[in-house]
mmCIF file of C-alpha atoms in Angstrom:
data_model
loop_
_atom_site.group_PDB
_atom_site.id
_atom_site.type_symbol
_atom_site.label_atom_id
_atom_site.label_comp_id
_atom_site.label_asym_id
_atom_site.label_seq_id
_atom_site.Cartn_x
_atom_site.Cartn_y
_atom_site.Cartn_z
ATOM 1 C CA MET A 1 39.968 -114.820 -63.050
ATOM 2 C CA THR A 2 43.406 -115.236 -61.542
ATOM 3 C CA TYR A 3 44.769 -111.935 -62.787
ATOM 4 C CA VAL A 4 43.669 -109.231 -65.233
ATOM 5 C CA PRO A 5 44.975 -105.702 -65.793
ATOM 6 C CA MET A 6 43.068 -103.192 -63.650
ATOM 7 C CA THR A 7 41.670 -100.717 -66.145
ATOM 8 C CA ALA A 8 38.968 -98.098 -65.786
ATOM 9 C CA ARG A 9 35.433 -99.369 -66.251
ATOM 10 C CA SER A 10 32.958 -97.683 -68.548
ATOM 11 C CA ARG A 11 30.507 -95.186 -67.068
ATOM 12 C CA ASP A 12 27.973 -96.323 -69.682
ATOM 13 C CA GLU A 13 28.273 -100.020 -68.895
ATOM 14 C CA GLY A 14 24.870 -101.693 -69.049
ATOM 15 C CA HIS A 15 23.332 -103.843 -66.316
ATOM 16 C CA ARG A 16 25.936 -102.789 -63.758
ATOM 17 C CA ALA A 17 24.970 -104.203 -60.354
ATOM 18 C CA ALA A 18 26.534 -104.841 -56.951
ATOM 19 C CA THR A 19 28.737 -107.930 -56.834
ATOM 20 C CA PRO A 20 28.627 -110.700 -54.202
ATOM 21 C CA LEU A 21 31.939 -109.382 -52.842
ATOM 22 C CA GLU A 22 30.460 -105.895 -52.424
ATOM 23 C CA LEU A 23 27.442 -107.342 -50.643
ATOM 24 C CA PHE A 24 29.765 -109.302 -48.333
ATOM 25 C CA PHE A 25 31.760 -106.138 -47.680
ATOM 26 C CA ASP A 26 28.581 -104.284 -46.719
ATOM 27 C CA LEU A 27 27.457 -107.095 -44.433
ATOM 28 C CA CYS A 28 30.616 -106.801 -42.362
ATOM 29 C CA PHE A 29 29.750 -103.179 -41.603
ATOM 30 C CA VAL A 30 26.719 -104.344 -39.633
ATOM 31 C CA VAL A 31 29.075 -105.086 -36.740
ATOM 32 C CA ALA A 32 30.550 -101.594 -36.750
ATOM 33 C CA VAL A 33 27.145 -99.892 -37.075
ATOM 34 C CA ALA A 34 25.783 -101.990 -34.204
ATOM 35 C CA GLN A 35 28.728 -101.074 -31.975
ATOM 36 C CA ALA A 36 28.243 -97.358 -32.625
ATOM 37 C CA GLY A 37 24.503 -97.651 -31.942
ATOM 38 C CA GLN A 38 25.010 -99.508 -28.670
ATOM 39 C CA ARG A 39 27.342 -96.833 -27.318
ATOM 40 C CA LEU A 40 24.844 -94.121 -28.307
ATOM 41 C CA VAL A 41 22.037 -95.966 -26.485
ATOM 42 C CA HIS A 42 24.103 -96.184 -23.312
ATOM 43 C CA ALA A 43 25.053 -92.485 -23.417
ATOM 44 C CA LEU A 44 21.486 -91.284 -24.052
ATOM 45 C CA ALA A 45 19.929 -93.593 -21.469
ATOM 46 C CA GLU A 46 22.375 -92.330 -18.858
ATOM 47 C CA GLY A 47 21.507 -88.712 -19.591
ATOM 48 C CA HIS A 48 24.643 -87.706 -21.487
ATOM 49 C CA PRO A 49 23.273 -86.572 -24.873
ATOM 50 C CA GLY A 50 26.052 -84.073 -25.650
ATOM 51 C CA SER A 51 29.001 -86.419 -25.285
ATOM 52 C CA GLY A 52 26.936 -89.281 -26.695
ATOM 53 C CA ILE A 53 26.064 -87.514 -29.939
ATOM 54 C CA ILE A 54 29.620 -86.209 -30.414
ATOM 55 C CA GLY A 55 31.120 -89.637 -29.794
ATOM 56 C CA TYR A 56 28.562 -91.261 -32.086
ATOM 57 C CA PHE A 57 29.377 -88.829 -34.893
ATOM 58 C CA PHE A 58 33.102 -89.481 -34.580
ATOM 59 C CA VAL A 59 32.896 -93.279 -34.626
ATOM 60 C CA PHE A 60 30.180 -93.324 -37.297
ATOM 61 C CA PHE A 61 32.286 -91.083 -39.530
ATOM 62 C CA GLY A 62 34.965 -93.765 -39.419
ATOM 63 C CA VAL A 63 32.447 -96.436 -40.420
ATOM 64 C CA TRP A 64 30.984 -94.351 -43.235
ATOM 65 C CA TRP A 65 34.300 -93.131 -44.628
ATOM 66 C CA ALA A 66 35.762 -96.647 -44.781
ATOM 67 C CA TRP A 67 32.701 -97.769 -46.731
ATOM 68 C CA MET A 68 32.884 -94.702 -49.000
ATOM 69 C CA ASN A 69 36.549 -95.263 -49.846
ATOM 70 C CA PHE A 70 35.909 -98.793 -51.034
ATOM 71 C CA THR A 71 32.582 -98.147 -52.766
ATOM 72 C CA TRP A 72 33.685 -95.354 -55.093
ATOM 73 C CA PHE A 73 36.938 -97.112 -55.960
ATOM 74 C CA ALA A 74 35.089 -100.340 -56.771
ATOM 75 C CA SER A 75 32.601 -98.504 -58.954
ATOM 76 C CA ALA A 76 35.459 -97.224 -61.107
ATOM 77 C CA TYR A 77 38.016 -100.056 -61.097
ATOM 78 C CA ASP A 78 36.507 -103.352 -59.884
ATOM 79 C CA CYS A 79 38.179 -106.121 -61.925
ATOM 80 C CA ASP A 80 37.195 -109.029 -59.630
ATOM 81 C CA ASP A 81 40.409 -110.994 -60.026
ATOM 82 C CA VAL A 82 42.286 -112.765 -57.241
ATOM 83 C CA PRO A 83 44.488 -109.817 -56.134
ATOM 84 C CA TYR A 84 41.443 -107.523 -56.061
ATOM 85 C CA ARG A 85 39.470 -110.010 -53.974
ATOM 86 C CA ILE A 86 42.339 -110.535 -51.538
ATOM 87 C CA ALA A 87 42.814 -106.770 -51.120
ATOM 88 C CA THR A 88 39.095 -106.386 -50.431
ATOM 89 C CA LEU A 89 39.156 -109.164 -47.836
ATOM 90 C CA VAL A 90 42.066 -107.386 -46.143
ATOM 91 C CA GLN A 91 39.928 -104.239 -46.034
ATOM 92 C CA ILE A 92 37.104 -106.243 -44.447
ATOM 93 C CA THR A 93 39.566 -107.406 -41.789
ATOM 94 C CA GLY A 94 40.399 -103.774 -41.077
ATOM 95 C CA VAL A 95 36.690 -102.935 -40.763
ATOM 96 C CA LEU A 96 36.242 -105.645 -38.146
ATOM 97 C CA VAL A 97 39.293 -104.442 -36.213
ATOM 98 C CA TYR A 98 37.876 -100.910 -36.338
ATOM 99 C CA ALA A 99 34.540 -102.197 -35.020
ATOM 100 C CA ALA A 100 36.363 -103.857 -32.131
ATOM 101 C CA GLY A 101 37.828 -100.491 -31.173
ATOM 102 C CA VAL A 102 34.584 -98.496 -31.315
ATOM 103 C CA SER A 103 33.741 -98.865 -27.606
ATOM 104 C CA ARG A 104 37.206 -97.682 -26.518
ATOM 105 C CA ALA A 105 37.103 -94.723 -28.888
ATOM 106 C CA PHE A 106 33.605 -93.774 -27.743
ATOM 107 C CA ASP A 107 33.988 -94.243 -23.998
ATOM 108 C CA GLN A 108 37.656 -93.507 -23.351
ATOM 109 C CA ASN A 109 38.713 -91.395 -26.359
ATOM 110 C CA ASP A 110 41.240 -94.181 -27.042
ATOM 111 C CA TRP A 111 41.546 -94.582 -30.814
ATOM 112 C CA THR A 112 44.420 -97.077 -30.854
ATOM 113 C CA VAL A 113 42.486 -100.144 -32.024
ATOM 114 C CA ALA A 114 40.348 -98.082 -34.413
ATOM 115 C CA VAL A 115 43.426 -96.533 -36.047
ATOM 116 C CA ILE A 116 45.039 -99.967 -36.398
ATOM 117 C CA GLY A 117 41.899 -101.111 -38.190
ATOM 118 C CA TYR A 118 42.138 -98.133 -40.529
ATOM 119 C CA LEU A 119 45.818 -98.805 -41.114
ATOM 120 C CA ILE A 120 44.981 -102.322 -42.288
ATOM 121 C CA MET A 121 42.280 -100.982 -44.608
ATOM 122 C CA ARG A 122 44.503 -98.232 -45.969
ATOM 123 C CA VAL A 123 47.424 -100.522 -46.833
ATOM 124 C CA ALA A 124 45.109 -102.574 -49.056
ATOM 125 C CA LEU A 125 43.311 -99.579 -50.576
ATOM 126 C CA THR A 126 46.558 -97.737 -51.318
ATOM 127 C CA ALA A 127 47.814 -100.817 -53.156
ATOM 128 C CA GLN A 128 44.573 -100.838 -55.143
ATOM 129 C CA TRP A 129 44.987 -97.211 -56.197
ATOM 130 C CA LEU A 130 48.618 -97.811 -57.201
ATOM 131 C CA ARG A 131 47.474 -100.767 -59.265
ATOM 132 C CA ALA A 132 44.771 -98.609 -60.871
ATOM 133 C CA ALA A 133 47.403 -95.975 -61.706
ATOM 134 C CA ALA A 134 49.566 -98.619 -63.378
ATOM 135 C CA GLY A 135 46.641 -99.756 -65.514
ATOM 136 C CA GLU A 136 45.365 -96.296 -66.451
ATOM 137 C CA GLU A 137 45.709 -95.398 -70.121
ATOM 138 C CA SER A 138 45.123 -91.655 -69.739
ATOM 139 C CA PRO A 139 47.622 -89.315 -68.033
ATOM 140 C CA GLY A 140 44.755 -87.603 -66.153
ATOM 141 C CA GLY A 141 43.465 -90.890 -64.816
ATOM 142 C CA ARG A 142 46.951 -91.944 -63.702
ATOM 143 C CA THR A 143 47.484 -88.626 -61.908
ATOM 144 C CA ALA A 144 44.123 -88.913 -60.140
ATOM 145 C CA ALA A 145 44.866 -92.462 -58.966
ATOM 146 C CA LEU A 146 48.320 -91.484 -57.686
ATOM 147 C CA THR A 147 46.827 -88.472 -55.897
ATOM 148 C CA TYR A 148 44.335 -90.753 -54.166
ATOM 149 C CA ALA A 149 47.156 -93.067 -53.083
ATOM 150 C CA ALA A 150 49.243 -90.151 -51.768
ATOM 151 C CA GLY A 151 46.227 -88.675 -49.978
ATOM 152 C CA LEU A 152 45.554 -91.979 -48.231
ATOM 153 C CA VAL A 153 49.148 -92.221 -47.029
ATOM 154 C CA VAL A 154 49.257 -88.633 -45.759
ATOM 155 C CA CYS A 155 45.894 -88.844 -43.983
ATOM 156 C CA GLN A 156 46.723 -92.196 -42.431
ATOM 157 C CA ALA A 157 49.982 -90.769 -41.121
ATOM 158 C CA GLY A 158 47.841 -88.064 -39.509
ATOM 159 C CA TRP A 159 45.621 -90.665 -37.816
ATOM 160 C CA VAL A 160 48.661 -92.480 -36.446
ATOM 161 C CA GLY A 161 50.004 -89.168 -35.174
ATOM 162 C CA LEU A 162 46.661 -88.542 -33.485
ATOM 163 C CA LEU A 163 47.398 -91.423 -31.100
ATOM 164 C CA PHE A 164 50.291 -89.469 -29.605
ATOM 165 C CA ALA A 165 48.400 -86.182 -29.211
ATOM 166 C CA PRO A 166 47.214 -85.014 -25.750
ATOM 167 C CA ASP A 167 43.745 -86.334 -24.906
ATOM 168 C CA ASP A 168 42.203 -82.876 -24.684
ATOM 169 C CA LEU A 169 43.326 -82.116 -28.252
ATOM 170 C CA LYS A 170 42.386 -85.407 -29.890
ATOM 171 C CA ARG A 171 38.825 -84.500 -30.821
ATOM 172 C CA TRP A 172 39.839 -81.129 -32.270
ATOM 173 C CA LEU A 173 42.590 -82.779 -34.298
ATOM 174 C CA PHE A 174 40.034 -85.399 -35.339
ATOM 175 C CA LEU A 175 37.973 -82.664 -36.995
ATOM 176 C CA VAL A 176 41.058 -81.397 -38.839
ATOM 177 C CA LEU A 177 41.708 -84.894 -40.168
ATOM 178 C CA VAL A 178 38.066 -85.261 -41.180
ATOM 179 C CA VAL A 179 38.401 -82.153 -43.354
ATOM 180 C CA ALA A 180 41.654 -83.499 -44.816
ATOM 181 C CA GLU A 181 39.994 -86.820 -45.660
ATOM 182 C CA LEU A 182 37.043 -85.111 -47.344
ATOM 183 C CA MET A 183 39.386 -82.971 -49.432
ATOM 184 C CA VAL A 184 41.265 -85.928 -50.945
ATOM 185 C CA PRO A 185 38.584 -86.804 -53.560
ATOM 186 C CA VAL A 186 38.030 -83.109 -54.328
ATOM 187 C CA VAL A 187 41.739 -82.583 -55.034
ATOM 188 C CA ALA A 188 42.269 -85.916 -56.795
ATOM 189 C CA GLU A 189 39.388 -85.386 -59.227
ATOM 190 C CA ARG A 190 39.727 -81.661 -59.868
ATOM 191 C CA ASN A 191 41.068 -82.270 -63.408
ATOM 192 C CA HIS A 192 39.931 -85.821 -64.089
ATOM 193 C CA GLN A 193 36.764 -87.603 -62.983
ATOM 194 C CA THR A 194 37.200 -91.264 -62.133
ATOM 195 C CA PRO A 195 34.752 -93.454 -64.077
ATOM 196 C CA TRP A 196 32.263 -94.242 -61.323
ATOM 197 C CA HIS A 197 28.958 -95.639 -62.546
ATOM 198 C CA ALA A 198 25.895 -93.606 -61.512
ATOM 199 C CA HIS A 199 23.407 -96.491 -61.398
ATOM 200 C CA HIS A 200 25.896 -98.678 -59.525
ATOM 201 C CA ILE A 201 26.699 -95.964 -56.986
ATOM 202 C CA VAL A 202 23.015 -95.288 -56.290
ATOM 203 C CA GLU A 203 22.401 -99.000 -55.803
ATOM 204 C CA ARG A 204 25.351 -99.266 -53.404
ATOM 205 C CA TYR A 205 24.085 -96.348 -51.330
ATOM 206 C CA GLY A 206 20.629 -97.872 -51.300
ATOM 207 C CA LEU A 207 22.023 -101.157 -50.030
ATOM 208 C CA PHE A 208 23.832 -99.420 -47.183
ATOM 209 C CA THR A 209 20.643 -97.559 -46.323
ATOM 210 C CA ILE A 210 18.910 -100.931 -46.059
ATOM 211 C CA ILE A 211 21.703 -102.101 -43.761
ATOM 212 C CA VAL A 212 21.288 -99.201 -41.323
ATOM 213 C CA LEU A 213 17.484 -99.514 -41.351
ATOM 214 C CA GLY A 214 17.805 -103.272 -40.894
ATOM 215 C CA GLU A 215 20.101 -102.690 -37.933
ATOM 216 C CA THR A 216 17.431 -100.369 -36.526
ATOM 217 C CA ILE A 217 14.808 -103.124 -36.771
ATOM 218 C CA ALA A 218 17.152 -105.705 -35.244
ATOM 219 C CA ALA A 219 18.173 -103.461 -32.340
ATOM 220 C CA SER A 220 14.567 -102.486 -31.646
ATOM 221 C CA THR A 221 13.409 -106.096 -31.692
ATOM 222 C CA VAL A 222 16.102 -107.168 -29.233
ATOM 223 C CA ALA A 223 15.267 -104.230 -26.956
ATOM 224 C CA VAL A 224 11.542 -105.036 -26.919
ATOM 225 C CA LYS A 225 12.186 -108.748 -26.357
ATOM 226 C CA SER A 226 14.561 -108.066 -23.467
ATOM 227 C CA ALA A 227 12.085 -105.687 -21.872
ATOM 228 C CA LEU A 228 9.272 -108.214 -22.180
ATOM 229 C CA ASP A 229 11.427 -110.961 -20.704
ATOM 230 C CA GLU A 230 12.337 -108.839 -17.699
ATOM 231 C CA HIS A 231 9.251 -106.699 -17.124
ATOM 232 C CA GLU A 232 6.298 -108.006 -19.175
ATOM 233 C CA ALA A 233 5.300 -104.382 -19.855
ATOM 234 C CA LEU A 234 3.272 -105.211 -22.947
ATOM 235 C CA GLY A 235 0.980 -102.170 -22.725
ATOM 236 C CA GLU A 236 3.903 -99.741 -22.670
ATOM 237 C CA LEU A 237 5.924 -101.545 -25.347
ATOM 238 C CA LEU A 238 3.319 -102.178 -28.040
ATOM 239 C CA PRO A 239 2.958 -98.471 -28.991
ATOM 240 C CA LEU A 240 6.751 -98.190 -29.171
ATOM 241 C CA ALA A 241 7.084 -101.276 -31.346
ATOM 242 C CA ALA A 242 4.259 -100.245 -33.668
ATOM 243 C CA GLY A 243 5.474 -96.664 -34.001
ATOM 244 C CA GLY A 244 9.062 -97.748 -34.554
ATOM 245 C CA LEU A 245 8.087 -100.135 -37.340
ATOM 246 C CA LEU A 246 5.989 -97.495 -39.061
ATOM 247 C CA ILE A 247 8.879 -95.033 -38.939
ATOM 248 C CA VAL A 248 11.331 -97.527 -40.429
ATOM 249 C CA PHE A 249 8.890 -98.701 -43.114
ATOM 250 C CA ALA A 250 8.184 -95.088 -44.097
ATOM 251 C CA ALA A 251 11.896 -94.245 -44.121
ATOM 252 C CA TRP A 252 12.539 -97.091 -46.557
ATOM 253 C CA TRP A 253 9.608 -96.088 -48.764
ATOM 254 C CA ILE A 254 10.601 -92.435 -48.918
ATOM 255 C CA TYR A 255 14.286 -93.091 -49.602
ATOM 256 C CA PHE A 256 13.637 -95.364 -52.580
ATOM 257 C CA ALA A 257 10.826 -93.290 -54.087
ATOM 258 C CA VAL A 258 12.936 -91.529 -56.754
ATOM 259 C CA PRO A 259 15.345 -92.715 -59.521
ATOM 260 C CA MET A 260 18.350 -90.908 -58.089
ATOM 261 C CA HIS A 261 20.833 -92.167 -60.704
ATOM 262 C CA GLU A 262 19.219 -89.793 -63.219
ATOM 263 C CA HIS A 263 20.482 -86.816 -61.189
ATOM 264 C CA LEU A 264 24.137 -87.866 -60.791
ATOM 265 C CA ASN A 265 25.811 -86.666 -63.966
ATOM 266 C CA SER A 266 29.150 -85.408 -62.647
ATOM 267 C CA ASN A 267 31.193 -84.853 -59.493
ATOM 268 C CA ARG A 268 29.417 -81.528 -59.019
ATOM 269 C CA GLU A 269 26.258 -83.429 -58.068
ATOM 270 C CA ALA A 270 27.855 -86.648 -56.841
ATOM 271 C CA ILE A 271 30.269 -85.340 -54.202
ATOM 272 C CA PRO A 272 27.730 -83.301 -52.160
ATOM 273 C CA TRP A 273 25.229 -86.147 -52.577
ATOM 274 C CA GLY A 274 27.742 -88.765 -51.458
ATOM 275 C CA TYR A 275 29.039 -86.725 -48.522
ATOM 276 C CA GLY A 276 25.550 -85.731 -47.385
ATOM 277 C CA HIS A 277 24.698 -89.382 -46.906
ATOM 278 C CA LEU A 278 26.755 -89.360 -43.739
ATOM 279 C CA LEU A 279 23.748 -87.751 -42.050
ATOM 280 C CA ILE A 280 21.260 -90.076 -43.763
ATOM 281 C CA PHE A 281 23.143 -93.184 -42.663
ATOM 282 C CA ALA A 282 23.907 -91.870 -39.170
ATOM 283 C CA SER A 283 20.322 -90.738 -38.523
ATOM 284 C CA GLY A 284 18.900 -93.973 -39.942
ATOM 285 C CA ALA A 285 20.992 -96.034 -37.534
ATOM 286 C CA ALA A 286 20.249 -93.601 -34.686
ATOM 287 C CA ILE A 287 16.500 -94.216 -35.042
ATOM 288 C CA GLY A 288 17.095 -97.749 -33.772
ATOM 289 C CA ALA A 289 19.224 -96.470 -30.908
ATOM 290 C CA GLY A 290 16.445 -94.019 -30.042
ATOM 291 C CA ILE A 291 13.826 -96.759 -29.977
ATOM 292 C CA GLU A 292 16.053 -98.754 -27.618
ATOM 293 C CA VAL A 293 16.306 -95.708 -25.357
ATOM 294 C CA ALA A 294 12.513 -95.278 -25.441
ATOM 295 C CA VAL A 295 12.069 -98.941 -24.485
ATOM 296 C CA GLU A 296 14.505 -98.608 -21.592
ATOM 297 C CA HIS A 297 12.628 -95.540 -20.387
ATOM 298 C CA ALA A 298 9.271 -97.340 -20.632
ATOM 299 C CA VAL A 299 10.473 -100.088 -18.277
ATOM 300 C CA GLY A 300 12.255 -97.710 -15.894
ATOM 301 C CA LYS A 301 15.854 -98.494 -16.841
ATOM 302 C CA ALA A 302 16.789 -95.145 -18.419
ATOM 303 C CA HIS A 303 17.716 -92.199 -16.200
ATOM 304 C CA ILE A 304 16.135 -89.539 -18.401
ATOM 305 C CA SER A 305 12.825 -87.729 -18.784
ATOM 306 C CA GLN A 306 9.957 -88.775 -21.039
ATOM 307 C CA LEU A 307 10.726 -85.785 -23.262
ATOM 308 C CA ALA A 308 14.351 -86.831 -23.699
ATOM 309 C CA ALA A 309 13.341 -90.436 -24.454
ATOM 310 C CA ASN A 310 10.892 -89.219 -27.098
ATOM 311 C CA ALA A 311 13.489 -86.911 -28.650
ATOM 312 C CA ALA A 312 15.863 -89.860 -29.035
ATOM 313 C CA VAL A 313 13.426 -91.186 -31.661
ATOM 314 C CA THR A 314 11.847 -88.083 -33.180
ATOM 315 C CA VAL A 315 15.026 -86.054 -33.753
ATOM 316 C CA PRO A 316 16.892 -88.648 -35.882
ATOM 317 C CA SER A 317 13.644 -89.506 -37.689
ATOM 318 C CA ALA A 318 13.116 -85.846 -38.598
ATOM 319 C CA LEU A 319 16.755 -85.466 -39.651
ATOM 320 C CA PHE A 320 16.466 -88.534 -41.891
ATOM 321 C CA LEU A 321 13.421 -87.120 -43.713
ATOM 322 C CA LEU A 322 14.985 -83.686 -44.059
ATOM 323 C CA MET A 323 18.236 -85.043 -45.516
ATOM 324 C CA VAL A 324 16.412 -87.357 -47.927
ATOM 325 C CA TRP A 325 14.460 -84.347 -49.163
ATOM 326 C CA LEU A 326 17.607 -82.233 -49.471
ATOM 327 C CA LEU A 327 19.695 -84.843 -51.302
ATOM 328 C CA HIS A 328 17.053 -86.914 -53.089
ATOM 329 C CA SER A 329 13.467 -85.885 -53.360
ATOM 330 C CA ARG A 330 13.606 -82.161 -54.080
ATOM 331 C CA HIS A 331 15.203 -82.836 -57.463
ATOM 332 C CA PHE A 332 12.114 -84.733 -58.610
ATOM 333 C CA LYS A 333 9.279 -82.743 -57.000
ATOM 334 C CA ARG A 334 6.946 -80.533 -59.003
ATOM 335 C CA GLY A 335 5.344 -77.529 -57.367
ATOM 336 C CA LEU A 336 5.365 -76.093 -53.872
ATOM 337 C CA ALA A 337 2.978 -78.666 -52.381
ATOM 338 C CA GLN A 338 5.201 -81.608 -53.292
ATOM 339 C CA GLN A 339 8.327 -79.782 -52.157
ATOM 340 C CA LEU A 340 6.868 -79.045 -48.711
ATOM 341 C CA VAL A 341 5.770 -82.598 -47.850
ATOM 342 C CA LEU A 342 9.027 -83.840 -46.320
ATOM 343 C CA PRO A 343 10.135 -80.589 -44.601
ATOM 344 C CA LEU A 344 6.695 -80.215 -42.985
ATOM 345 C CA ALA A 345 6.714 -83.895 -42.036
ATOM 346 C CA ALA A 346 10.059 -83.363 -40.293
ATOM 347 C CA VAL A 347 8.543 -80.498 -38.297
ATOM 348 C CA ALA A 348 5.533 -82.661 -37.403
ATOM 349 C CA LEU A 349 7.829 -85.447 -36.213
ATOM 350 C CA LEU A 350 9.647 -83.029 -33.937
ATOM 351 C CA ALA A 351 6.289 -81.839 -32.578
ATOM 352 C CA CYS A 352 5.527 -85.436 -31.563
ATOM 353 C CA THR A 353 8.331 -85.137 -29.010
ATOM 354 C CA TRP A 354 5.846 -83.465 -26.646
ATOM 355 C CA ALA A 355 3.206 -86.198 -27.029
ATOM 356 C CA GLY A 356 4.113 -88.111 -23.865
ATOM 357 C CA PRO A 357 4.159 -91.930 -23.779
ATOM 358 C CA TYR A 358 2.562 -92.149 -27.232
ATOM 359 C CA ALA A 359 5.134 -89.959 -28.996
ATOM 360 C CA VAL A 360 6.737 -92.815 -30.947
ATOM 361 C CA LEU A 361 3.368 -94.160 -32.073
ATOM 362 C CA TYR A 362 2.268 -90.697 -33.206
ATOM 363 C CA ALA A 363 5.596 -90.232 -34.996
ATOM 364 C CA GLY A 364 4.998 -93.507 -36.820
ATOM 365 C CA LEU A 365 1.544 -92.328 -37.875
ATOM 366 C CA VAL A 366 3.017 -89.029 -39.102
ATOM 367 C CA ALA A 367 5.623 -90.925 -41.129
ATOM 368 C CA THR A 368 2.910 -93.129 -42.638
ATOM 369 C CA ALA A 369 0.767 -90.112 -43.489
ATOM 370 C CA THR A 370 3.813 -88.553 -45.164
ATOM 371 C CA VAL A 371 4.069 -91.524 -47.535
ATOM 372 C CA VAL A 372 0.351 -91.391 -48.332
ATOM 373 C CA VAL A 373 0.314 -87.643 -48.950
ATOM 374 C CA GLY A 374 3.495 -87.778 -51.025
ATOM 375 C CA MET A 375 2.151 -90.561 -53.234
ATOM 376 C CA THR A 376 -1.195 -88.815 -53.671
ATOM 377 C CA LEU A 377 0.418 -85.544 -54.748
ATOM 378 C CA SER A 378 2.801 -87.402 -57.034
ATOM 379 C CA VAL A 379 -0.036 -89.216 -58.827
ATOM 380 C CA ARG A 380 -2.077 -86.021 -59.193
ATOM 381 C CA GLY A 381 0.910 -84.109 -60.514
ATOM 382 C CA ARG A 382 1.845 -86.742 -63.081
ATOM 383 C CA PRO A 383 1.127 -85.683 -66.693
ATOM 384 C CA PRO A 384 -1.559 -87.772 -68.413
ATOM 385 C CA ALA A 385 -0.350 -90.566 -70.653
ATOM 386 C CA LEU A 386 -0.446 -89.857 -74.382
ATOM 387 C CA SER A 387 -3.011 -91.835 -76.301
ATOM 388 C CA VAL A 388 -1.733 -94.372 -78.773
ATOM 389 C CA GLY A 389 -3.075 -94.788 -82.305
#
């Protein structure tokens, strides 16, 4: 369609699914996620976990928030005409510019390129919200859309101002701007909920989870291949590869085990759920970075201890399971035994940190056992089917 009025979509729309444009948008985030992961690997392998984790959080927040801004807007107002598609492609351009600035932001605290990328994204998204306001039929919906547009402009002005702040203040001001960004949806929707679609939103989050886990597999594969090419340390690398795969497979299985769309009925559930995914996405991508660090340690390229190399894998793996339980699984568990599976599994994963060279393999076995135990308890706790006839 060349042009159609941008009106609110129905929250009860049937068969709502991700569009090819949304899938293309997600694919372009692979570059940004990979850049953040690479910088984290370098920092951890060089023995700088504090600055590495802080830098990783900052740059990953930018990745996640850009994706969030587009995803929730599209769920409510996607009209798929030519202006909408062009605006989305402009946002993709901004994502790629942001990705190009990740290394500078991480290593040098220089956010110039990253902010330019955000500026490109925000120009397009602000135009989208203004267009949504023009097409809104309800006064509450129009006010919410205009508030979103104003919030984007104000926050983006703050990011531009951040470039001129003293270097020693930039990261503190960054946190202030993070809070401001997170408050925009809360303020905009305090009196009117935009018509996001629960099933569509859950699918979109699931697709991004697949992206970060896929990036973990890709990064781990490249790391193992490079190590084999240079060192031929097959005996040391096989346990890492096997354990890493088991962790990722289990993470996928556990994340998609529950019909989360049934829980998202309003912003009261959706906003904490949506915001909490920052830690799910960040930890999922960090598992791959941790496996790369473990590989570098196994072939003698990382300047860290065995314990630190193990923790690079077990800590994000445990955090992933804990956050999935907190945001997803606990809403569908029956009884104490089912509720304790994931929290206890997270503790067991952390305990694997002290398992020496086989820590990653043991962590993979723990993750696999978690899936088995969870499924067994779920089947046993399921009420018997009613007889027919």
